[in-house]
mmCIF file of C-alpha atoms and ligand atoms in Angstrom:
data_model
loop_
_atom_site.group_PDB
_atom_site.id
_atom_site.type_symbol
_atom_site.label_atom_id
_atom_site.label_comp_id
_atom_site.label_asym_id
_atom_site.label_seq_id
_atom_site.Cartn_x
_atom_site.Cartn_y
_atom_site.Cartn_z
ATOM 1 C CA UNK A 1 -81.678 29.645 118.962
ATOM 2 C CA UNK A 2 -84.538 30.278 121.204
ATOM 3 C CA UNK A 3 -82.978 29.204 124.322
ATOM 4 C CA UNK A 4 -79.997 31.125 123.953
ATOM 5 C CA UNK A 5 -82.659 34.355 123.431
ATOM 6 C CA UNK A 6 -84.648 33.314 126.214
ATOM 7 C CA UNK A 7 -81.389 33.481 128.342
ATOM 8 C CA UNK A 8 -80.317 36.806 126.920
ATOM 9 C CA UNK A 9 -83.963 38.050 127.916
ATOM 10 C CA UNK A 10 -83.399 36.658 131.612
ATOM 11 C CA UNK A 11 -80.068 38.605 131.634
ATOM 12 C CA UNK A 12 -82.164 41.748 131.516
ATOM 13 C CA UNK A 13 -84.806 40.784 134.275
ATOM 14 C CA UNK A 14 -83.700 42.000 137.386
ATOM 15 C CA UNK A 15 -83.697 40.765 140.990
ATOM 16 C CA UNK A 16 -86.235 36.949 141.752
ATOM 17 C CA UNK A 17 -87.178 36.766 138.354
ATOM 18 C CA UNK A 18 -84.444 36.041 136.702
ATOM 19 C CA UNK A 19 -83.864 33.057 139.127
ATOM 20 C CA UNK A 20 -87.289 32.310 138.792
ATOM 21 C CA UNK A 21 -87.402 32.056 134.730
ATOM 22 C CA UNK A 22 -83.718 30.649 134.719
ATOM 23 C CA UNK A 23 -84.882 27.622 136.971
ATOM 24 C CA UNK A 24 -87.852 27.267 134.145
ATOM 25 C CA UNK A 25 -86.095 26.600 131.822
ATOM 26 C CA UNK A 26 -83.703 24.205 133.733
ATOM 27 C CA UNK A 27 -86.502 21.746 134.705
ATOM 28 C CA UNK A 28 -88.939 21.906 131.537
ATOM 29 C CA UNK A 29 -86.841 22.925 128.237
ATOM 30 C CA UNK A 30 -83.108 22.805 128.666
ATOM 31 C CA UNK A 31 -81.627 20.745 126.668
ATOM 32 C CA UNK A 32 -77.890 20.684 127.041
ATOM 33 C CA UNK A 33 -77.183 19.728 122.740
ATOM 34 C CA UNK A 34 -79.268 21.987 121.901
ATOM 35 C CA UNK A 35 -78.253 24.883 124.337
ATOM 36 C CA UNK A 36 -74.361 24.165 122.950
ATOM 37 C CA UNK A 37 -74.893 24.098 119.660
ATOM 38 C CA UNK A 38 -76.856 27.363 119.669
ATOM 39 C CA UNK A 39 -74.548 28.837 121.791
ATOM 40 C CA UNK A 40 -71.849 27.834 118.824
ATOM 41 C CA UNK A 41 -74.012 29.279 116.429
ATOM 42 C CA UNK A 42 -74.565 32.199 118.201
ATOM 43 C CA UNK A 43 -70.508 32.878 118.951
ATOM 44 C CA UNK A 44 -70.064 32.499 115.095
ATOM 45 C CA UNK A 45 -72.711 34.947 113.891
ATOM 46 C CA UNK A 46 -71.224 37.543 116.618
ATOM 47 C CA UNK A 47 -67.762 36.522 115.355
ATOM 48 C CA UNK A 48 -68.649 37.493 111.718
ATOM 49 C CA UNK A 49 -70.632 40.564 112.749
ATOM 50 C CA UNK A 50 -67.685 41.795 115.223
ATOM 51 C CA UNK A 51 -65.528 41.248 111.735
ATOM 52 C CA UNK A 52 -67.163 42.828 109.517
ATOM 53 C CA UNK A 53 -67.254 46.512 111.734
ATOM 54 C CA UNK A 54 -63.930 45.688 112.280
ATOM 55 C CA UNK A 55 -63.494 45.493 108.616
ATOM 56 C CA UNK A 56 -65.467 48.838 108.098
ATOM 57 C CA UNK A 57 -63.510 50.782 110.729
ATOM 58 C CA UNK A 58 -60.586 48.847 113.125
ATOM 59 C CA UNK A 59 -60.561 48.579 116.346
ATOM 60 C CA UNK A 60 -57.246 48.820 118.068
ATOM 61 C CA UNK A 61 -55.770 46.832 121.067
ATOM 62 C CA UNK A 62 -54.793 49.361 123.685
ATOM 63 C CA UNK A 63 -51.520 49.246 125.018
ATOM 64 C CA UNK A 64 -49.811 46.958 127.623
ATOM 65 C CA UNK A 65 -49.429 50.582 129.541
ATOM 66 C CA UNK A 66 -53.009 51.570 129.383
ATOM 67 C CA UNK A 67 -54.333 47.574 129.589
ATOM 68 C CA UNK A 68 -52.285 47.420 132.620
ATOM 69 C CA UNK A 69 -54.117 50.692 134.336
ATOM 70 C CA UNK A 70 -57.372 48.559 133.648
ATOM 71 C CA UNK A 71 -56.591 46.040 135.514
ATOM 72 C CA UNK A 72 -54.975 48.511 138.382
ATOM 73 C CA UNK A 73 -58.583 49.995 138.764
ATOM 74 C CA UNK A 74 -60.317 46.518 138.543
ATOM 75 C CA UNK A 75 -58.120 45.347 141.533
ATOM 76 C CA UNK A 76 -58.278 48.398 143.476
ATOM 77 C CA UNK A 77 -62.176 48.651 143.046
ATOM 78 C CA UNK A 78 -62.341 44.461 143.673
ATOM 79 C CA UNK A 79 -63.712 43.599 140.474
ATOM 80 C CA UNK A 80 -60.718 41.599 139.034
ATOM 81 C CA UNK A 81 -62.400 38.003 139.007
ATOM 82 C CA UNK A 82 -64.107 36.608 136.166
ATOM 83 C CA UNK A 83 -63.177 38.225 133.238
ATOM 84 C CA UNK A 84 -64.210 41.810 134.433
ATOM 85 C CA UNK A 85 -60.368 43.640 133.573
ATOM 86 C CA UNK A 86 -60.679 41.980 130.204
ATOM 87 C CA UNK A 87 -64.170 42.720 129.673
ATOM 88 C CA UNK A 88 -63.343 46.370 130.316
ATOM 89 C CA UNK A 89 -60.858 46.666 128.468
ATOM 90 C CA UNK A 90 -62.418 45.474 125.418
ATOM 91 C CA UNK A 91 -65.264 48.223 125.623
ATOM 92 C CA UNK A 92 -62.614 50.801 126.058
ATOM 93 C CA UNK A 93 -61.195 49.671 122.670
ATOM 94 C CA UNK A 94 -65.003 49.412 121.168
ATOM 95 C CA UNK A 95 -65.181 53.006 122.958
ATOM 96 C CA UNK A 96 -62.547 54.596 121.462
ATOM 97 C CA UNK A 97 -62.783 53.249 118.285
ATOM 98 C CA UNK A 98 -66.244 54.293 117.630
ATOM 99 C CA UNK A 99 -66.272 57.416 119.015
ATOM 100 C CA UNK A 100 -63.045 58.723 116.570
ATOM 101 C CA UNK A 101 -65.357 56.979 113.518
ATOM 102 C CA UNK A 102 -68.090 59.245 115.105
ATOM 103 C CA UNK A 103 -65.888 62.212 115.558
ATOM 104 C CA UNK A 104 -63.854 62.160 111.762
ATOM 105 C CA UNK A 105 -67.267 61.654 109.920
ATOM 106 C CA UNK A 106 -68.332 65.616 111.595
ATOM 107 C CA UNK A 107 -64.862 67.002 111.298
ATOM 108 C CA UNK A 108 -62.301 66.684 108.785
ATOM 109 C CA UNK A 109 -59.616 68.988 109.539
ATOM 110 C CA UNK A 110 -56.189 67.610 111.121
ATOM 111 C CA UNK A 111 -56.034 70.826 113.761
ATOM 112 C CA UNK A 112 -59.404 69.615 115.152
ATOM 113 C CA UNK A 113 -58.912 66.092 115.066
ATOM 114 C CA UNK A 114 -55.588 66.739 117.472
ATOM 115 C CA UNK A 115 -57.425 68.557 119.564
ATOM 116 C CA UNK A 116 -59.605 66.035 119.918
ATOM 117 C CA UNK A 117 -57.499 63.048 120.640
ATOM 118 C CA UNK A 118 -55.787 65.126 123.413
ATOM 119 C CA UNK A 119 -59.021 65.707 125.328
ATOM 120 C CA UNK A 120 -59.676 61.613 125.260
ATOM 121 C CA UNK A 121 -56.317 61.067 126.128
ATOM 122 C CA UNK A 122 -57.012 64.273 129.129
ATOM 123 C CA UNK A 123 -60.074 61.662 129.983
ATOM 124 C CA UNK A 124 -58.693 58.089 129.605
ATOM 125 C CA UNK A 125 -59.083 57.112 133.571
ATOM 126 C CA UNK A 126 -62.681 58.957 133.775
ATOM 127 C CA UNK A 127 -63.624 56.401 130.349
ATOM 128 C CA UNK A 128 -61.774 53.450 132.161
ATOM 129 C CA UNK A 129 -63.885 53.988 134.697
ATOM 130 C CA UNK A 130 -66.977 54.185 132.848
ATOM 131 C CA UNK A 131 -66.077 51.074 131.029
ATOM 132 C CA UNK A 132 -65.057 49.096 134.764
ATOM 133 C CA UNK A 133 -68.395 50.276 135.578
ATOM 134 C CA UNK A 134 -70.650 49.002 133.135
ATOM 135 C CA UNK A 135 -68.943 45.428 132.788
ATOM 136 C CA UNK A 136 -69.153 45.525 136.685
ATOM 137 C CA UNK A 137 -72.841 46.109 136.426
ATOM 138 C CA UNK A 138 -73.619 43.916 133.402
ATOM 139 C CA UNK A 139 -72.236 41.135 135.568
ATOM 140 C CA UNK A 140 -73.489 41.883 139.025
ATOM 141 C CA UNK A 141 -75.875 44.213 139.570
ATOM 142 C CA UNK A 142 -75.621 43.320 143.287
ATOM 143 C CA UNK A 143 -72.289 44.178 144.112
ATOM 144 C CA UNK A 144 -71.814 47.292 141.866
ATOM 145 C CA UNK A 145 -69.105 49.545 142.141
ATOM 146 C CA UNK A 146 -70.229 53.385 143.641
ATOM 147 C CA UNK A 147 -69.451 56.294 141.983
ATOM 148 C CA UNK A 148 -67.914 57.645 145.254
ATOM 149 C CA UNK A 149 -65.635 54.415 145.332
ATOM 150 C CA UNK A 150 -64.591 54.902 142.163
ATOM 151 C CA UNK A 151 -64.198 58.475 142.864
ATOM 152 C CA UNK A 152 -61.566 57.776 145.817
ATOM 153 C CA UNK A 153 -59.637 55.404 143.619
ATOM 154 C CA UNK A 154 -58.892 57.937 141.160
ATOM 155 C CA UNK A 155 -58.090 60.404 143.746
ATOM 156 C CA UNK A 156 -55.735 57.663 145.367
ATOM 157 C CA UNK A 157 -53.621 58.426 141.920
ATOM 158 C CA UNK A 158 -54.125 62.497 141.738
ATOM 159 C CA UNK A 159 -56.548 62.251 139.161
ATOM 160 C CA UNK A 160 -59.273 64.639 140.455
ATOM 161 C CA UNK A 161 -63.022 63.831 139.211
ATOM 162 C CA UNK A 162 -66.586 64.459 140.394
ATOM 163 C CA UNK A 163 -68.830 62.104 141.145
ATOM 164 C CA UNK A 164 -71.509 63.531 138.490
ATOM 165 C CA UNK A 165 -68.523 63.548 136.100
ATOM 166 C CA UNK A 166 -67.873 59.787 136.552
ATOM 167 C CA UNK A 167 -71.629 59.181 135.904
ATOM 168 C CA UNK A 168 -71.768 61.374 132.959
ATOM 169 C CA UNK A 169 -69.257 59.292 131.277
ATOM 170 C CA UNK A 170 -70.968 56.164 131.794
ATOM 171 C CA UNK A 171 -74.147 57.411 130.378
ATOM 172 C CA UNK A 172 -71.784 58.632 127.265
ATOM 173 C CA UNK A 173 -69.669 55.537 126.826
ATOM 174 C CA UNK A 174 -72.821 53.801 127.199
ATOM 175 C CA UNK A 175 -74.695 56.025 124.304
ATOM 176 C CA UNK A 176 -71.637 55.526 122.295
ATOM 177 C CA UNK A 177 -71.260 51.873 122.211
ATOM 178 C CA UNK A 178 -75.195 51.765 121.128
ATOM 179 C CA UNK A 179 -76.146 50.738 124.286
ATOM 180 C CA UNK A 180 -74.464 47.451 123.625
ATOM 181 C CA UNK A 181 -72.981 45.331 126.462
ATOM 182 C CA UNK A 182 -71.199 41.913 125.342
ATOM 183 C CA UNK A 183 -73.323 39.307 126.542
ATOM 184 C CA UNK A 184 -70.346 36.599 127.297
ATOM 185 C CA UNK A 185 -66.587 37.767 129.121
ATOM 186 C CA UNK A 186 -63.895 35.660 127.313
ATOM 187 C CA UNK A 187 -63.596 33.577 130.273
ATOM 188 C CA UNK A 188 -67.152 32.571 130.257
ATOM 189 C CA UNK A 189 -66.706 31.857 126.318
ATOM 190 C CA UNK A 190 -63.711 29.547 126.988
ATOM 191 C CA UNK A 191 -65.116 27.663 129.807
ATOM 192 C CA UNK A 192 -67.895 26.776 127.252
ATOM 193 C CA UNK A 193 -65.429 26.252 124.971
ATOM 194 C CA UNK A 194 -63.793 23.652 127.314
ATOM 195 C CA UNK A 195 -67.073 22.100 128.179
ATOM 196 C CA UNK A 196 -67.197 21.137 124.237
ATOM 197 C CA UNK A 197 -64.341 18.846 124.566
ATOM 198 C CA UNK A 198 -66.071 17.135 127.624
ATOM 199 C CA UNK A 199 -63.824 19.059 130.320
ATOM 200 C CA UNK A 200 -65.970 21.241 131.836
ATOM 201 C CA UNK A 201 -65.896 19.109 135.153
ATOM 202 C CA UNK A 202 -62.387 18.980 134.827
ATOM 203 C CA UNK A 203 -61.039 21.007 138.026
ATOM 204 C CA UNK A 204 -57.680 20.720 136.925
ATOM 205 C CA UNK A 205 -58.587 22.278 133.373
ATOM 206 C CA UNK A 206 -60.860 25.130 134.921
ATOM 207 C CA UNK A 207 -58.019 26.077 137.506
ATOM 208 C CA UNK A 208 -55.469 26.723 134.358
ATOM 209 C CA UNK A 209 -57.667 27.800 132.455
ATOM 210 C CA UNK A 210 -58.763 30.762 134.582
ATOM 211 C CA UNK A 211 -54.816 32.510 134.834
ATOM 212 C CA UNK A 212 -54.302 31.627 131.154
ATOM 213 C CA UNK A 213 -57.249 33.309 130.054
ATOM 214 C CA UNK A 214 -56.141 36.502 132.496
ATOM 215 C CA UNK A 215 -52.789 36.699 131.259
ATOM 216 C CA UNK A 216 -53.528 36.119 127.524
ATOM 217 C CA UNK A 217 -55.923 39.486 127.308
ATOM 218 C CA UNK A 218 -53.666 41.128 129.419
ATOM 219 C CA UNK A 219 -50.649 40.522 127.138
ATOM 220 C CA UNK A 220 -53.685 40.620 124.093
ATOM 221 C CA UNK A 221 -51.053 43.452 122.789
ATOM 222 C CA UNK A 222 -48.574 40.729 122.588
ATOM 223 C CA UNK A 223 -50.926 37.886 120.572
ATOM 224 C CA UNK A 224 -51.900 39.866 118.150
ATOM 225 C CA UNK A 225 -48.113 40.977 117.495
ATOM 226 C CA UNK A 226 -47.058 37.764 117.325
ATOM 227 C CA UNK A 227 -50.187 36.355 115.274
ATOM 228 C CA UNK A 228 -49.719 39.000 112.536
ATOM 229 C CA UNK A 229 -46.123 38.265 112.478
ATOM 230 C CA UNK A 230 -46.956 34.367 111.576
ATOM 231 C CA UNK A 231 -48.896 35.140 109.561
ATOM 232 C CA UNK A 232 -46.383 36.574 107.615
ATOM 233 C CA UNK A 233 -44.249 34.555 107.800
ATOM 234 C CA UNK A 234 -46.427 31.880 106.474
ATOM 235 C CA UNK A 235 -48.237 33.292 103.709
ATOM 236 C CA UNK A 236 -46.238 32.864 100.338
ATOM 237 C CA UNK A 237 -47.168 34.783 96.903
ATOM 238 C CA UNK A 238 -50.222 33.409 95.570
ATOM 239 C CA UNK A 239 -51.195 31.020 98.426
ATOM 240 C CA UNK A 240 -54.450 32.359 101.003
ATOM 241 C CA UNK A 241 -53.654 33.184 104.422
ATOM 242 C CA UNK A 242 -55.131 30.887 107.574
ATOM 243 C CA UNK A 243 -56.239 33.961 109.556
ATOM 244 C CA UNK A 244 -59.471 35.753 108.626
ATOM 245 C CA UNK A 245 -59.352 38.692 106.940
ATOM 246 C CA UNK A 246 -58.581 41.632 109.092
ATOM 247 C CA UNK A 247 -55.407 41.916 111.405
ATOM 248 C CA UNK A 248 -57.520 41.011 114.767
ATOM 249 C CA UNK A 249 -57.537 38.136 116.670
ATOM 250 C CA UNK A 250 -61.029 37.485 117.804
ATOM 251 C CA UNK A 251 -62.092 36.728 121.197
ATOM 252 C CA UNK A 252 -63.379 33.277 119.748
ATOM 253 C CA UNK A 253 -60.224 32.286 118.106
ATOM 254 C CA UNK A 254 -58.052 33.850 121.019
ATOM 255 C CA UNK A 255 -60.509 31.765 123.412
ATOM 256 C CA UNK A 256 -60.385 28.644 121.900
ATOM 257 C CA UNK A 257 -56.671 29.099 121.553
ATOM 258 C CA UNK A 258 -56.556 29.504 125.059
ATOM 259 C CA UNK A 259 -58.415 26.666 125.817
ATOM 260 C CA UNK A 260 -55.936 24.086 123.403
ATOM 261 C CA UNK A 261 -53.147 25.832 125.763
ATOM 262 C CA UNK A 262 -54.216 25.117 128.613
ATOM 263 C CA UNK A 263 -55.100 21.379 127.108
ATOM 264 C CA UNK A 264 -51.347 21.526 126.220
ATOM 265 C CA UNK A 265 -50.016 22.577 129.450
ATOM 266 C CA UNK A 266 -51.933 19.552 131.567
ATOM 267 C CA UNK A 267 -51.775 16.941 128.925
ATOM 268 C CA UNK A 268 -49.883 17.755 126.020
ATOM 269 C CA UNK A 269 -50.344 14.169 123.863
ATOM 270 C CA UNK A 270 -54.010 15.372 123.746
ATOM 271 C CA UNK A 271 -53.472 19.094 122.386
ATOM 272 C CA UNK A 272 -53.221 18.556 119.089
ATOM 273 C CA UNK A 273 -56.539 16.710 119.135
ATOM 274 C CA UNK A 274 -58.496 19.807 121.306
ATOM 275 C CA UNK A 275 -57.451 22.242 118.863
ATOM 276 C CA UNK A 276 -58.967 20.526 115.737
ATOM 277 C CA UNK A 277 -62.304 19.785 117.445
ATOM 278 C CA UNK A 278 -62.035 23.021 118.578
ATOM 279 C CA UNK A 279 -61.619 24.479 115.094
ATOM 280 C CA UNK A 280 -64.462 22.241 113.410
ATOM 281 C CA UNK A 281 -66.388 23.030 116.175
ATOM 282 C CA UNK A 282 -66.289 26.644 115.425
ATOM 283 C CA UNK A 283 -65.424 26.090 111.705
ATOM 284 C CA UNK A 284 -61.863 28.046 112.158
ATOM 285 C CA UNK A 285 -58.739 26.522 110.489
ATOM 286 C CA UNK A 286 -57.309 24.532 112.756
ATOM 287 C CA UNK A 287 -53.576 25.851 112.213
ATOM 288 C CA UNK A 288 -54.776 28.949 113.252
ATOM 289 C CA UNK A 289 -56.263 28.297 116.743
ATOM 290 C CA UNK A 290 -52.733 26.164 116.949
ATOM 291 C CA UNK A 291 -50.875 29.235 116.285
ATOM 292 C CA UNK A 292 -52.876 31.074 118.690
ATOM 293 C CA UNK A 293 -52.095 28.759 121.414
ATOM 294 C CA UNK A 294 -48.283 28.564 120.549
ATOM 295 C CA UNK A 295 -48.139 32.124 120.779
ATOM 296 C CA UNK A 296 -49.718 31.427 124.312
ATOM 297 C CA UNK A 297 -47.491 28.545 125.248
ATOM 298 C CA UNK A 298 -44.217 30.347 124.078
ATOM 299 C CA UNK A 299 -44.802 33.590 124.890
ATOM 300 C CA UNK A 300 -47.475 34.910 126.589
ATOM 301 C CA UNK A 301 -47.262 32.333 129.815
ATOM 302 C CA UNK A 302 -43.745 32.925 129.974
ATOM 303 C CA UNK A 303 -44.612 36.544 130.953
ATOM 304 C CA UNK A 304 -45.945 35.118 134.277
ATOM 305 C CA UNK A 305 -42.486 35.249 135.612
ATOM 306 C CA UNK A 306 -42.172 38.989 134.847
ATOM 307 C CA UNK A 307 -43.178 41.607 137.596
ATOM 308 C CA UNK A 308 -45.777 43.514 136.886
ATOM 309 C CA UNK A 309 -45.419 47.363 137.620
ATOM 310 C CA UNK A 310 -48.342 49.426 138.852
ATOM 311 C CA UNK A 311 -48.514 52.420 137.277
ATOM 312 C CA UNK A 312 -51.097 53.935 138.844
ATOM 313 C CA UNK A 313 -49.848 53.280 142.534
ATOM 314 C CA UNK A 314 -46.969 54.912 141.451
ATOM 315 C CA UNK A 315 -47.881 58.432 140.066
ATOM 316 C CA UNK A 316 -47.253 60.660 142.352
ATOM 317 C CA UNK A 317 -50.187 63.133 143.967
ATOM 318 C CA UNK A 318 -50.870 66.123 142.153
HETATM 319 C C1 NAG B 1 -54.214 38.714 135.789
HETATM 320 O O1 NAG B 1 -52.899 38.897 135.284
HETATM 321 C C2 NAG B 1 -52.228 40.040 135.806
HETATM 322 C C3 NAG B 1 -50.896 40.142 135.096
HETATM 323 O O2 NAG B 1 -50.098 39.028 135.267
HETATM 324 C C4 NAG B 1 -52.087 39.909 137.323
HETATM 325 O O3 NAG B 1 -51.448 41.061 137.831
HETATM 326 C C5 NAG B 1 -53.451 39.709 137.936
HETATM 327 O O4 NAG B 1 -53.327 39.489 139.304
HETATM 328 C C6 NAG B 1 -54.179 38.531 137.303
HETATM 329 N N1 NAG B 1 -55.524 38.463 137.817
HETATM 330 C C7 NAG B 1 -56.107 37.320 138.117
HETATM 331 C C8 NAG B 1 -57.509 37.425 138.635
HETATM 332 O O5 NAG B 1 -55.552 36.243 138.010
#
């Protein structure tokens, strides 16, 4: 446990520390078991928290429309590698979905509540922003992203904000989420994932694994439409569904899912075999995290082919 905290503490440290107190632990106390299996453990116990405000109030997957304005601004800002679009978007959803619980437990009439969602919906780019900002500075704080840039990107599309404005809402997205950044992008989780099963040195592995992971949150819409729908399917009266409770697929589920498909796409005879460590490994059913990847294999890489419009290029100047 405590290296995984001690890690999560060096996060925070700015600048030559951080180096410093990483390369500490590296030569005295890392121990590579023990790092995994707290890192496991600690994956789980977010897992079950994650579900269990999810179970209290959902959060919903935005759409491909808005997920694919995410990744617009990512690109255009050059903060698409590692995770960062996905990362975003995932605090937009956390966003939105606690500031309505925040909003409907002050007002209860339906007049109100309109009004309300039309002023987030009048803000969605300045709270995309906010969200591309603070992944972007969680993961880097070298390279962050101005205000001003982010200001001219917007502009690019006729959306016309201040500077101060854009900073506001980073402070407020911020305040909303509890001042909680996620500690791991899915990428990061599945690469961990994949060193489980002994592949982390794998090139091969790594280099699928990177545009499988990208195009699976993109299309995240699209999983958890399909994974509800086999679900369904394969839950007859009186027998217990597969999938945990709630109607979410969870980024450790989705990432180990990811992981078996890109096991499956490089060498399939071993597949079968990644996705049941994989699911004792993280104590998940293993015909779940199967089901995830199929959905993956069948029709979220598939999608790959597909063009993929920017909307944002395209709206026209005010
Ligand atoms: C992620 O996927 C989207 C959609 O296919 C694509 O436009 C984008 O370039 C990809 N990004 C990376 C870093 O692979």
């Amino acid at each position: 446990m405590w290296v995984v905290k001690n890690l999560l503490i060096v996060v925070v440290i700015k600048g030559r520390w951080s180096s410093a107190l990483i390369i500490y632990y590296k030569m005295d106390d890392y121990n590579e078991e023990t790092f995994a299996s707290d890192f496991v453990e600690n994956l789980i116990e977010e897992f079950e928290k994650e579900a269990r405000v999810e179970a209290a109030w959902p959060i919903l997957v935005v759409s491909s429309k808005i997920r694919n304005q995410v990744w617009n601004i990512c690109e255009s800002v050059g903060q698409s590698a590692r995770g960062v679009p996905a990362t975003a978007c995932r605090l937009l959803e956390r966003f939105l979905s606690m500031s309505s619980q925040k909003y409907l437990k002050e007002h209860r009439d339906t007049v109100s509540w309109e009004r309300y969602k039309q002023t987030l919906g009048k803000q969605l780019y300045l709270i995309i922003v906010a969200c591309v900002q603070l992944v972007a500075k969680n993961c880097d704080r070298v390279t962050h992203v101005p205000a001003s840039l982010m200001r001219a990107v917007l502009l690019k599309a006729g959306i016309q904000h201040s500077k101060s404005e854009i900073l506001a809402m980073e402070i407020n997205v911020f305040k909303t989420l509890n001042y909680r950044l996620p500690t791991w992008t899915t990428l990061e989780i599945a690469e961990f994932l994949a060193s489980l099963l002994g592949l982390s040195k794998d090139a091969k592995i790594r280099n699928t694994l990177i545009p499988i992971m990208n195009l699976t949150e993109y299309h995240r819409d699209v999983l958890e439409y399909h994974v509800k729908a086999w679900d369904e399917a394969i839950r007859t009266p009186g027998s217990s569904s597969s999938k945990p409770a709630g109607s979410t697929v969870h980024n450790l589920h989705m990432c180990a899912g990811v992981v078996s498909a890109a096991v499956r796409h490089l060498r399939p005879p071993e597949a079968n075999d990644a996705a049941q460590r994989l699911a004792a490994a993280l104590r998940a059913d293993a015909c779940y995290i199967k089901a995830i990847s199929d959905v993956i294999v069948k029709r979220i890489l598939p999608e790959r082919k597909k063009p993929v419009t920017n909307i944002l290029k395209r709206k026209r100047r005010r």
